[in-house]
Coordinates of C-alpha atoms in Angstrom, one line a residue:
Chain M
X1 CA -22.9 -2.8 23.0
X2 CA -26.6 -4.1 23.8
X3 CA -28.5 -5.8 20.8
X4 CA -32.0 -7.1 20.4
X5 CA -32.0 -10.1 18.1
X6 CA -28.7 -11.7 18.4
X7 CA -25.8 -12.6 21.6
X8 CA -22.0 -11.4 20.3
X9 CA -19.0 -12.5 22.2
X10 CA -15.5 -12.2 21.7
X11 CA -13.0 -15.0 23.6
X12 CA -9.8 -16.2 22.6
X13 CA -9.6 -14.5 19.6
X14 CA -13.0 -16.5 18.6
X15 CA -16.0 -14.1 17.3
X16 CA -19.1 -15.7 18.4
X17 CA -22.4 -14.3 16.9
X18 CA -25.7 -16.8 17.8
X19 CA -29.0 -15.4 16.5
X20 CA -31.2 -14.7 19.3
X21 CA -34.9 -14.7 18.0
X22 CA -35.7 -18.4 19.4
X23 CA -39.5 -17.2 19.1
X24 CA -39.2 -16.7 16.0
X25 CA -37.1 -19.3 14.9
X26 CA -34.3 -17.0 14.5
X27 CA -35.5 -15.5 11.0
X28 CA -34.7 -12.4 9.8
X29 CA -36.0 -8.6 10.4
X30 CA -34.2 -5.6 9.5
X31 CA -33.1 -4.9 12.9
X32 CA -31.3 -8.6 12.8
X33 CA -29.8 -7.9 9.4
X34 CA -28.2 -4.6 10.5
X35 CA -26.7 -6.3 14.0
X36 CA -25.2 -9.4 12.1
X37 CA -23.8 -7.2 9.2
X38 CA -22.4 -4.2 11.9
X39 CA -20.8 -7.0 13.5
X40 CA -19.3 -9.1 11.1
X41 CA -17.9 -5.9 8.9
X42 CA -16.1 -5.3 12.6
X43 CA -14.7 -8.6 12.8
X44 CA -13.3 -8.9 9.1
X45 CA -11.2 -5.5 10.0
X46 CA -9.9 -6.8 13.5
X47 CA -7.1 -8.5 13.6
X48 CA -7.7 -9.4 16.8
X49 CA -10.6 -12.0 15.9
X50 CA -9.0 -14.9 14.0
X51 CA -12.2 -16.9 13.6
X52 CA -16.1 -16.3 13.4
X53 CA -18.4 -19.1 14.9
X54 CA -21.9 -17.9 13.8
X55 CA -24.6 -20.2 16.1
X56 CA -28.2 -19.9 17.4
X57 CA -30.2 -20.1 20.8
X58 CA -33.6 -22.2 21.0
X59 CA -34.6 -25.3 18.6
X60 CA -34.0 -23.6 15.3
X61 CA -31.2 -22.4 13.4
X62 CA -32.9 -19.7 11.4
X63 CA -36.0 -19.8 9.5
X64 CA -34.9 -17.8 6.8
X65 CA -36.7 -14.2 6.6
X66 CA -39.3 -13.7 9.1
X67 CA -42.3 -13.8 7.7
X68 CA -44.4 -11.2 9.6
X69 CA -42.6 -8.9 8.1
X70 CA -44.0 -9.3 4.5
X71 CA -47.4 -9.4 5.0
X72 CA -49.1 -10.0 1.6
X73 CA -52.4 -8.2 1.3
X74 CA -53.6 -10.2 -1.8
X75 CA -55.3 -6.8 -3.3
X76 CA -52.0 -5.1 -3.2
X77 CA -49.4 -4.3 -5.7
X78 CA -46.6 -6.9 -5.6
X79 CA -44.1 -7.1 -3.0
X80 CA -40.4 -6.2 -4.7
X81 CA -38.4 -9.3 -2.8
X82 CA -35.1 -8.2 -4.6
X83 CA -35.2 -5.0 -2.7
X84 CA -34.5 -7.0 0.2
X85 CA -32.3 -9.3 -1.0
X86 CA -30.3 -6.8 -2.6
X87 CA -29.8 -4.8 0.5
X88 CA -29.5 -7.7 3.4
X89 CA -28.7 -11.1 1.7
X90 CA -26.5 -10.7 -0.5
X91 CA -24.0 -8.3 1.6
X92 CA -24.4 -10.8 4.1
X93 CA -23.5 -13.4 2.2
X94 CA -20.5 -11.4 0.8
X95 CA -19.7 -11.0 4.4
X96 CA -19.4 -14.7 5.0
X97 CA -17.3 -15.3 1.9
X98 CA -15.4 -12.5 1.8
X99 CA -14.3 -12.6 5.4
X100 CA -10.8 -13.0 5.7
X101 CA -10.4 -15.1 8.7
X102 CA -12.2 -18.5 8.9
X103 CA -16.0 -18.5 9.4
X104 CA -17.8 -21.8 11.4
X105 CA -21.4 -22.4 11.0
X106 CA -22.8 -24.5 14.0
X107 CA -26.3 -25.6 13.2
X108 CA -28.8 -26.5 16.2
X109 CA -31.7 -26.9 14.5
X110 CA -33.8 -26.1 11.4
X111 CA -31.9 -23.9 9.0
X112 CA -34.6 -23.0 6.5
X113 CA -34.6 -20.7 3.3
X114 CA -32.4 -18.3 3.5
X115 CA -31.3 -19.9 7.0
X116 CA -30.0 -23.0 5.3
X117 CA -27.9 -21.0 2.7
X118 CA -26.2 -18.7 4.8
X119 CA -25.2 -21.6 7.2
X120 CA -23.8 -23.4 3.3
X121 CA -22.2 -20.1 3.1
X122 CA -20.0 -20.3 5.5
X123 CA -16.2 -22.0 5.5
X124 CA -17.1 -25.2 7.8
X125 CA -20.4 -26.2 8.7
X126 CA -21.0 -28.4 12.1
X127 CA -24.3 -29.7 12.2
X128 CA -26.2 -31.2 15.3
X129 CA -27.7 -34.7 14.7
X130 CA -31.6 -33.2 15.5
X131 CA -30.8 -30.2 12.8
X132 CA -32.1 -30.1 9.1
X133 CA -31.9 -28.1 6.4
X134 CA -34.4 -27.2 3.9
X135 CA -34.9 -25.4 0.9
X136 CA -37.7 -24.2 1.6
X137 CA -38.2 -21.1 -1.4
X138 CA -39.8 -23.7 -4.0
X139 CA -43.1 -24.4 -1.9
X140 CA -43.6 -20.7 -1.8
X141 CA -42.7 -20.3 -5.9
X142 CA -39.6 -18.7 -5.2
X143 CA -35.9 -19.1 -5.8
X144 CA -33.4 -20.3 -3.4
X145 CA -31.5 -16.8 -3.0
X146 CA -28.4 -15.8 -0.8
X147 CA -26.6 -17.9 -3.3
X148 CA -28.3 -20.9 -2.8
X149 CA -28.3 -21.8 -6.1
X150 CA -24.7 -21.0 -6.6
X151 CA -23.2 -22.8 -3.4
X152 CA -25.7 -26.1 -3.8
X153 CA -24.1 -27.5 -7.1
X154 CA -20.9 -26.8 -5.9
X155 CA -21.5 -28.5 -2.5
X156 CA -23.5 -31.5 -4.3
X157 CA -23.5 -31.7 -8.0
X158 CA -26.3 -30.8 -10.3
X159 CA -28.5 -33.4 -10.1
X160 CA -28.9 -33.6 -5.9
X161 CA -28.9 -29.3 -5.9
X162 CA -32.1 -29.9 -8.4
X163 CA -33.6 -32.1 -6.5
X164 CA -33.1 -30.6 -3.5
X165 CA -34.7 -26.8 -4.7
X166 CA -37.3 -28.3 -6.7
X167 CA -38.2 -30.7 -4.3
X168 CA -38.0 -28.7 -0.6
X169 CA -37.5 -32.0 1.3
X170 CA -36.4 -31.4 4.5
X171 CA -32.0 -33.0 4.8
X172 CA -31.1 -34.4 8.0
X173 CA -27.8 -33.7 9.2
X174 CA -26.6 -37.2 8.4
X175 CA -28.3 -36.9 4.6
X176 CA -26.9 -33.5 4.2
X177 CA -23.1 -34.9 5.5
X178 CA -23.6 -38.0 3.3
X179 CA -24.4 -35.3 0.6
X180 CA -21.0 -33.7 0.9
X181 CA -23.4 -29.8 1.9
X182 CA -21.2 -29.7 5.3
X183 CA -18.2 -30.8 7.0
X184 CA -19.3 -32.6 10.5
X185 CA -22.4 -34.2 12.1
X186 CA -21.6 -34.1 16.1
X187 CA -24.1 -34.9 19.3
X188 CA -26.7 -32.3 20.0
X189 CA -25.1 -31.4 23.5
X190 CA -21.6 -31.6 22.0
X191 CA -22.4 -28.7 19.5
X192 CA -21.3 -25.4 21.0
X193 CA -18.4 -27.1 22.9
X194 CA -17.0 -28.8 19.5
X195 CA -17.5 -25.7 17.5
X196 CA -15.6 -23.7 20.0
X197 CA -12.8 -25.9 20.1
X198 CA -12.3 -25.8 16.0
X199 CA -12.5 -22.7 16.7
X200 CA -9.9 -21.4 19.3
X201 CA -7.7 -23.9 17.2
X202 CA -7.9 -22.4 14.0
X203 CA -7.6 -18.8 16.1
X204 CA -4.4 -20.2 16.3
X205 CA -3.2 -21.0 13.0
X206 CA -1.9 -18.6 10.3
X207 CA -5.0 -16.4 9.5
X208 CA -3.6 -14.9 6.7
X209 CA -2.4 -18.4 5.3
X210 CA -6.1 -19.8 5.8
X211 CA -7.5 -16.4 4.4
X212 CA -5.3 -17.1 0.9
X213 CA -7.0 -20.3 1.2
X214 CA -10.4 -19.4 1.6
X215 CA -9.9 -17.2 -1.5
X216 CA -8.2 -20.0 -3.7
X217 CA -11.2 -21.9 -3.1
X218 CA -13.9 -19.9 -3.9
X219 CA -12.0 -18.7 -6.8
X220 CA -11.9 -21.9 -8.0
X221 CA -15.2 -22.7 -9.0
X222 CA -15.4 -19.9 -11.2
X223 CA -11.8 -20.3 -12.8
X224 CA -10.6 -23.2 -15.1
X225 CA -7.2 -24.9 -14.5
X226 CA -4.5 -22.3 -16.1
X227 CA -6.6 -19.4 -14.4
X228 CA -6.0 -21.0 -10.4
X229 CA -2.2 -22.1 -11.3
X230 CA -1.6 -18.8 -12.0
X231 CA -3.9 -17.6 -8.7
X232 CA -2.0 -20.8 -6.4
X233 CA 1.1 -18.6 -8.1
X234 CA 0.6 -15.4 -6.7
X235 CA -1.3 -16.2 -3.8
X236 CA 1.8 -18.1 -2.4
X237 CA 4.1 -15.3 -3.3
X238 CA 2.0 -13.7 -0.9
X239 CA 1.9 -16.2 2.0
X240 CA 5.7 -16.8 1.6
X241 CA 6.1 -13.0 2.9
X242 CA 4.0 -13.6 5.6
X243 CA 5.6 -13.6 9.3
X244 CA 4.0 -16.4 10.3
X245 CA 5.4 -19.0 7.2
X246 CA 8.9 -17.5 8.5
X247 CA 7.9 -18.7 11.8
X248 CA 6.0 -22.2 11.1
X249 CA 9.9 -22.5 9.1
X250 CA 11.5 -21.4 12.3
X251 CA 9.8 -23.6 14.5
X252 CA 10.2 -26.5 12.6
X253 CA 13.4 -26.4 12.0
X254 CA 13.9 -25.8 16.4
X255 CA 11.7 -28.9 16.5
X256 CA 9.0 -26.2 18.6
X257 CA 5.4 -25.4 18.4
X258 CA 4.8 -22.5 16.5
X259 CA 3.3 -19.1 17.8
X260 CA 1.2 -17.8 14.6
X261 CA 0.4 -14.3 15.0
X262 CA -2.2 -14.5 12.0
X263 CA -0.5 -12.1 9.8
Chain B
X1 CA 9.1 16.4 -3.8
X2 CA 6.1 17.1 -1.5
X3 CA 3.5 15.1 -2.7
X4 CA 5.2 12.2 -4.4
X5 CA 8.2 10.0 -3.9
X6 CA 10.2 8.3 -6.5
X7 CA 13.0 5.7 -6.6
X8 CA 15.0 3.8 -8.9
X9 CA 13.2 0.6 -8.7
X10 CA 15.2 -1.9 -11.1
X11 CA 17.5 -0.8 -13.8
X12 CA 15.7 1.9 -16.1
X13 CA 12.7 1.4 -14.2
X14 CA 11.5 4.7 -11.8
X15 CA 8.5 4.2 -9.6
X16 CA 6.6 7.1 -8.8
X17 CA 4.2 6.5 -5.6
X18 CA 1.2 9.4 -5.5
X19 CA 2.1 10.4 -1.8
X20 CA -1.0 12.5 -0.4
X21 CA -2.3 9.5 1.9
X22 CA -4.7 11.7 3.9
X23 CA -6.3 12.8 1.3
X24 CA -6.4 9.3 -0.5
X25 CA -4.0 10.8 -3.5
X26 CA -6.4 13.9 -4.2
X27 CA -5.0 15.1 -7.5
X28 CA -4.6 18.9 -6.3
X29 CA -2.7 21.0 -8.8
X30 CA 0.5 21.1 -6.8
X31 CA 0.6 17.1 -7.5
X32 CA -0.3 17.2 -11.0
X33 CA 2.7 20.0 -11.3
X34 CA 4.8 17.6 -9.8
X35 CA 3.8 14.9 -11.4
X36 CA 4.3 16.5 -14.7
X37 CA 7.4 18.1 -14.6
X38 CA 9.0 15.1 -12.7
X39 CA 8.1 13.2 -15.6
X40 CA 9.5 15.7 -18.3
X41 CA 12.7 15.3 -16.1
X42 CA 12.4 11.5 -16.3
X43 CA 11.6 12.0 -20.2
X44 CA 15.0 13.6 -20.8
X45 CA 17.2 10.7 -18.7
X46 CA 18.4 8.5 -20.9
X47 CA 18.7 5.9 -18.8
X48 CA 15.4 5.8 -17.4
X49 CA 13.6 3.5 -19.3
X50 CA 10.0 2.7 -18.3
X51 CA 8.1 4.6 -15.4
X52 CA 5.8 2.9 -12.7
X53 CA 2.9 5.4 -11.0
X54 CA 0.9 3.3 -8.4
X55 CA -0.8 5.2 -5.3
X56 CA -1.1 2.9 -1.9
X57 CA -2.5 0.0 -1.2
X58 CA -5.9 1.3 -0.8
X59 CA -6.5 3.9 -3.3
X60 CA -4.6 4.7 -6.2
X61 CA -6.1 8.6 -6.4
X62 CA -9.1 10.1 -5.7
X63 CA -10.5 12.7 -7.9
X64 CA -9.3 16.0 -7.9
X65 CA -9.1 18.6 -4.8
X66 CA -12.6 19.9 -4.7
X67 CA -11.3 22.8 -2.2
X68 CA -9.6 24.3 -5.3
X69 CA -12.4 23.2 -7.8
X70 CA -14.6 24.7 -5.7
X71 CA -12.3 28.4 -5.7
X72 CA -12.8 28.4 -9.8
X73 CA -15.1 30.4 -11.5
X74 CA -15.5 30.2 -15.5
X75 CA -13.2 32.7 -16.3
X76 CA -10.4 31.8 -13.7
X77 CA -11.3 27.7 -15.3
X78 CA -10.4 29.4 -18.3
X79 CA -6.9 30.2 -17.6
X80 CA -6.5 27.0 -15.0
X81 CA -3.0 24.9 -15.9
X82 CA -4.4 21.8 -15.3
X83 CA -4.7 21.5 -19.2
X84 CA -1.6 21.5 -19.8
X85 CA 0.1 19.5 -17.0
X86 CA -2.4 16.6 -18.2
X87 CA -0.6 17.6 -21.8
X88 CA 3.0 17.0 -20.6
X89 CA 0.9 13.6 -18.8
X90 CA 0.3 12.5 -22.2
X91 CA 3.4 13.9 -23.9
X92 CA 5.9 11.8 -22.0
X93 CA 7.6 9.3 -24.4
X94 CA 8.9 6.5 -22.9
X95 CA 6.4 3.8 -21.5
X96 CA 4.2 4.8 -18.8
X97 CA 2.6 1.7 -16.5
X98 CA -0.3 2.6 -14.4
X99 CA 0.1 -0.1 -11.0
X100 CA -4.1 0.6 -9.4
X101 CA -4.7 -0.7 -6.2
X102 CA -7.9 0.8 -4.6
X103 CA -10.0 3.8 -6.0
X104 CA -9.2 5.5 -8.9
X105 CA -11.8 7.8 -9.1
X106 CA -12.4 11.0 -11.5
X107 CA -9.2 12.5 -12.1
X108 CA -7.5 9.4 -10.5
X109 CA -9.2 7.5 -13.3
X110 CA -8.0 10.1 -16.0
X111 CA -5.0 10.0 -14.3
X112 CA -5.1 6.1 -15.3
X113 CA -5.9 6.3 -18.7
X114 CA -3.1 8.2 -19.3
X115 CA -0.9 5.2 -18.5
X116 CA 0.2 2.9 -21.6
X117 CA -0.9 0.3 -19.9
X118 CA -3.3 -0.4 -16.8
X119 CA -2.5 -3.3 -14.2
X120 CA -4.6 -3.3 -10.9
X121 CA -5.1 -5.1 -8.5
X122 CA -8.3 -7.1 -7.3
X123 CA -9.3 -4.4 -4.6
X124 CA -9.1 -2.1 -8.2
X125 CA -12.1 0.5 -8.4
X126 CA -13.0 3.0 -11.4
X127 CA -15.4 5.5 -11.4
X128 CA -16.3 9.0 -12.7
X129 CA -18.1 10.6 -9.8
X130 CA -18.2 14.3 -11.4
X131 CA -21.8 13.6 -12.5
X132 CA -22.6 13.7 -8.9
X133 CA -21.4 17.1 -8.9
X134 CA -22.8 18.9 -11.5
X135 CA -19.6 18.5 -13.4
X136 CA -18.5 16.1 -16.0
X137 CA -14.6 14.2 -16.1
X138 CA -12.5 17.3 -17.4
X139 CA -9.4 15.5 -18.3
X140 CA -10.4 13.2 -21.0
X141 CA -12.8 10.8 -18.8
X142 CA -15.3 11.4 -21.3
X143 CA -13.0 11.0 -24.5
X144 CA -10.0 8.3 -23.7
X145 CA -12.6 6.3 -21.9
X146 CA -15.0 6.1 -24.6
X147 CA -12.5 5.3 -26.7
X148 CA -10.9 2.3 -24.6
X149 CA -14.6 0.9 -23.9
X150 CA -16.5 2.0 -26.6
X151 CA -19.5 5.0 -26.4
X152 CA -22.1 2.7 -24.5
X153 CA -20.0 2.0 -21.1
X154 CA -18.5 5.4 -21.1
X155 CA -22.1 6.7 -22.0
X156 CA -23.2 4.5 -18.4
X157 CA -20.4 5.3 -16.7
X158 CA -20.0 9.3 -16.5
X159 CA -23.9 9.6 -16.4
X160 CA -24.4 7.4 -12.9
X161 CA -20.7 7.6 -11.6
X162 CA -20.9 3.4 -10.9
X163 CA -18.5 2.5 -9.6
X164 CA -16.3 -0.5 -12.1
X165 CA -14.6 -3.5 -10.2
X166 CA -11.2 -4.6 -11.5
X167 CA -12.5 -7.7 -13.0
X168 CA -15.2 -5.3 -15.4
X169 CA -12.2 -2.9 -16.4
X170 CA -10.2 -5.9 -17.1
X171 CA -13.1 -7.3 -19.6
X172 CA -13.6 -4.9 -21.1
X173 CA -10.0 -3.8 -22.2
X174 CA -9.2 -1.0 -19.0
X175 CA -7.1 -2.8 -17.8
X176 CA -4.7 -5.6 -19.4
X177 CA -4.2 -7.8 -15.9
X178 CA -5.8 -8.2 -12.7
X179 CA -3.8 -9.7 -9.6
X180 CA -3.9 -10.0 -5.3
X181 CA -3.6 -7.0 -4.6
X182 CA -0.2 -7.1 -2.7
X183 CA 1.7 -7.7 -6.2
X184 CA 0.1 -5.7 -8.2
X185 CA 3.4 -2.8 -8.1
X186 CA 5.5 -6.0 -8.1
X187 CA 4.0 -7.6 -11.4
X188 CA 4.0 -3.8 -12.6
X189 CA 7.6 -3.5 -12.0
X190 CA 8.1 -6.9 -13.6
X191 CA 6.6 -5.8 -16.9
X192 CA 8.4 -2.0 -16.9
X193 CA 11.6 -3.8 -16.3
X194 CA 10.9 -6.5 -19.2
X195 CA 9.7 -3.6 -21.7
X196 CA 13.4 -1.4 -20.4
X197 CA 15.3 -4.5 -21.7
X198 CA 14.0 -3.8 -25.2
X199 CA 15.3 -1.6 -27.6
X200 CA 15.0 2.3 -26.6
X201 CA 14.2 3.5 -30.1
X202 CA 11.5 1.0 -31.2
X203 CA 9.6 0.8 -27.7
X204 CA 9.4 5.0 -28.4
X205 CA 8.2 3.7 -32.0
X206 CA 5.6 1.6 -30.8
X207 CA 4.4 4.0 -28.3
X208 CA 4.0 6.5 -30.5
X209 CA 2.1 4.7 -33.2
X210 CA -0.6 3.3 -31.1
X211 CA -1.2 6.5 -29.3
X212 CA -2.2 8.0 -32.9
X213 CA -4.8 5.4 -33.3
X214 CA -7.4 7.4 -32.1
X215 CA -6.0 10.3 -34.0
X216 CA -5.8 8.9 -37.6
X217 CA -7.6 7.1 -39.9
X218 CA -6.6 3.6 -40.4
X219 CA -4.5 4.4 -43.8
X220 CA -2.6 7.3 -41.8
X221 CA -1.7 5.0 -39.2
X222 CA -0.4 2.8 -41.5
X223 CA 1.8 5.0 -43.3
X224 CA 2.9 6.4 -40.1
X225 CA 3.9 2.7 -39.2
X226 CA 5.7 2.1 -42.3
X227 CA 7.7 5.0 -42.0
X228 CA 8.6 3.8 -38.2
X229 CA 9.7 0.4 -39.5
X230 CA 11.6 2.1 -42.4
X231 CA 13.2 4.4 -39.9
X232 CA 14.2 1.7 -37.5
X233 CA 16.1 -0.1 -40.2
X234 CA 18.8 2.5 -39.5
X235 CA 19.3 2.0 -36.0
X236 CA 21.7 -0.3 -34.5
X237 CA 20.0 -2.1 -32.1
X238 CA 18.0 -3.2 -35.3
X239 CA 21.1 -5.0 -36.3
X240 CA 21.8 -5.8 -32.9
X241 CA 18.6 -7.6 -32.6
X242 CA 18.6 -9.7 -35.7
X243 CA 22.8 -10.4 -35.4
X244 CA 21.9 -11.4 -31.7
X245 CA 18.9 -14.0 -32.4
X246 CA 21.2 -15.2 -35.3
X247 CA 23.9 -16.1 -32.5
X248 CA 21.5 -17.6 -30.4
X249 CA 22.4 -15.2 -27.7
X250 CA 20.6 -12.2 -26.2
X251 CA 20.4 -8.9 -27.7
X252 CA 21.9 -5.9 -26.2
X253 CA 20.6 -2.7 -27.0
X254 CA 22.0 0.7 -26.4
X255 CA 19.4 2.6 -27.8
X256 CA 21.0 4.3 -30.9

């Protein structure tokens, strides 16, 4: 399967999908958005991938949409951005969080717009030290969309998710780890080999258990206490039918590592 | 059975599974048949207490077969039996649980609202695609749903054919529980299997005064109510319940 604007591997039960639009900063055309989303709706339906490592090639992570393609003629009827949005970003970002298998985020670079959200989208972010992240919609008068303004308060608390949309300033990856946005700050040249790693180990855990988990914690921010101690009810019913609880049990008990399967 | 299979699932408790996979549970006239008379057969076993009808895990039932919609003209519609196998749907007495995993699309979503009660799952999906046919919902889409919801959602609903997450059909009153989708037959079973513990007589009672809701006016219904709680007070699992909770000690019921 040849594409134009991004690499896709598959290895040890690890996805890999790295934008590959260095030129442009890796931002987002149509063509891109159909790639990434015919890839990853593959990948949450085979079993065979038990973890997604989205990444980029060049100096940026992804600028967000590309530009070119929304030229504004100033004389002309305005633009309808929700079109867009409505058909590319927010299935995408369904993708991400709805993806029942672990997704990582390795960020090389600049993760801008709608480049920084998707990357806060995903389960575990690994940021380079040289990468940043900025909000960038403000300067422009727009919104932070691809749930931007849903995952920043989470992530950070009101007052440092206003201050960052309002404001656009660009977050180092130190800044945006102190902020509690992602989960690692590693070397620039220690990127791709550390992400891989977390990788091909959780492509070895219990998918289905991490799945549950994934779930429980997304559903949590909308739930209130009662609601998720019902949901950490059920969704453990669940896991406790799963083959691979029997056999993290099994291998306990034998004093032996355990071979997950992921279901 | 051809098209569905049914087992005994806990005491009193039948689950009926809509078995037509390959066509995701397409509600041709042959299953409806089944459907209908297996339930009059269920309706006269005494010890069947509460019924379970769930599809699979991914759809609960398509619309109907649009092969054979397709074969009707108006005056073979006219004399069509689906009518009246929805009729013996609706008649059966005991309490009928609708488990929804997946679609539940025109007739699958009739099919639905014919349940006492509506449990689904997350992966849950409502719609009434006829609209996009030229048609409208011919088995009460237009009439139970509205009443459920009121006239504005139904109104929005069988116009565009949206499609209605679990989470929407929970809100507003479709449904009366939403769960993972892998327990929703489980919690389903749970709550037939709670409801066949209960005394026979006043369960039928109960059922049949809130099915006239939408049939009386609210004096009516009260009567009619009134003359179930009067009626009641001669059976003995009345006394049975009272002379039970007076001794501390759980009621049996034998339905008499």
């Amino acid at each position: 399967m040849d594409y134009q604007t991004i690499i896709v591997e598959e290895k040890n039960a690890v996805g890999y999908l790295t934008f590959n639009r260095p030129k442009q900063l890796n931002s987002f055309n149509e063509t891109m958005h159909q790639e990434v989303s015919k890839v990853m709706k593959s990948w949450a339906k085979d079993s065979k991938i038990r973890a997604v490592v989205i990444s980029a090639e060049g100096r940026g992570f992804c600028a967000g949409q590309d530009l070119n393609d929304r030229v504004v003629d100033p004389n002309a009827d305005a633009p309808d951005l929700g079109l867009s949005i409505e058909k590319y970003y927010n299935p995408l970002i369904k993708l991400i969080t709805d993806m029942p298998k672990p997704v990582l985020c390795a960020v090389n670079g600049v993760a801008a717009g709608a480049g920084a959200n998707i990357a806060l989208a995903c389960d575990i972010v690994l940021a380079a030290k040289s990468a940043s992240f900025i909000q960038a919609f403000c300067r422009l008068g727009l919104v932070p969309d691809s749930g931007g303004t849903w995952f920043l308060p989470r992530l950070v608390g009101r007052a440092q998710a206003m201050g960052l949309a309002m404001l656009g300033d660009k977050v180092s990856a130190e800044q945006a780890l102190q902020l509690g946005m992602i989960w690692q700050v590693v070397e620039d040249d220690q990127l791709k080999a550390e992400a891989g790693k977390m990788a091909e180990h959780l492509a070895k855990q219990p998918t289905y258990g991490l799945s549950l988990i994934k779930k429980a914690i997304h559903a949590a921010a909308d739930n209130n206490l009662d609601e998720q101690l019902i949901l950490e009810r059920d969704l453990q019913r669940l896991a406790g039918r799963s083959s691979d609880y029997k056999e993290g049990v099994q291998a306990f008990m034998q004093k032996r590592t355990p071979q997950y399967t992921g279901c | 059975m051809d098209y569905l299979k049914s087992s005994l699932a806990a005491p009193g408790v039948v689950l009926i599974e809509l078995n037509r996979p390959e066509k995701r549970n397409a509600l041709n006239n042959a299953t409806l048949k089944e459907l209908a008379d297996h339930l009059q057969q269920l309706d006269a076993d005494s010890s069947v207490k509460a019924v379970v009808i769930t599809g699979n895990p991914q759809c609960f039932a398509a619309g109907a077969d649009l092969n054979e919609l397709a074969q009707l003209d108006v005056v073979s519609i006219q004399q069509d039996q689906r009518p009246l196998l929805w009729k013996g749907i609706d008649e059966f007495s005991k309490p009928l649980i609708m488990a929804v995993n997946g679609y539940a699309l025109g007739a699958g979503f009739e099919l639905a609202l014919h349940g006492d009660m509506i449990i689904t799952g997350e992966n849950a999906q409502f719609a009434l695609p006829e609209i996009g046919l030229g048609m409208l919902p011919g088995a009460g889409g237009t009439q139970r749903l509205a009443r459920l919801v009121g006239q504005q959602l139904a109104m929005r609903w069988a116009m565009t054919g949206e499609m209605v997450s679990a989470t929407t059909a929970l809100q507003h009153g479709i449904s009366s529980q939403v769960c993972p989708s892998g327990l929703t037959v489980q919690y389903a079973l749970e709550l037939a299997t709670k409801i066949a513990a209960q005394a026979p007589l006043a369960i039928r009672a109960i059922k049949q005064s809130l099915k006239s809701i939408h049939e009386v006016t609210l004096s009516q219904g009260l009567k009619l109510e009134r003359q179930h709680f009067v009626w009641l007070a001669a059976t003995q699992d009345r006394q049975e319940g009272i002379q039970a909770f007076l001794e501390k000690r759980k009621p049996e019921f034998r339905g008499v």
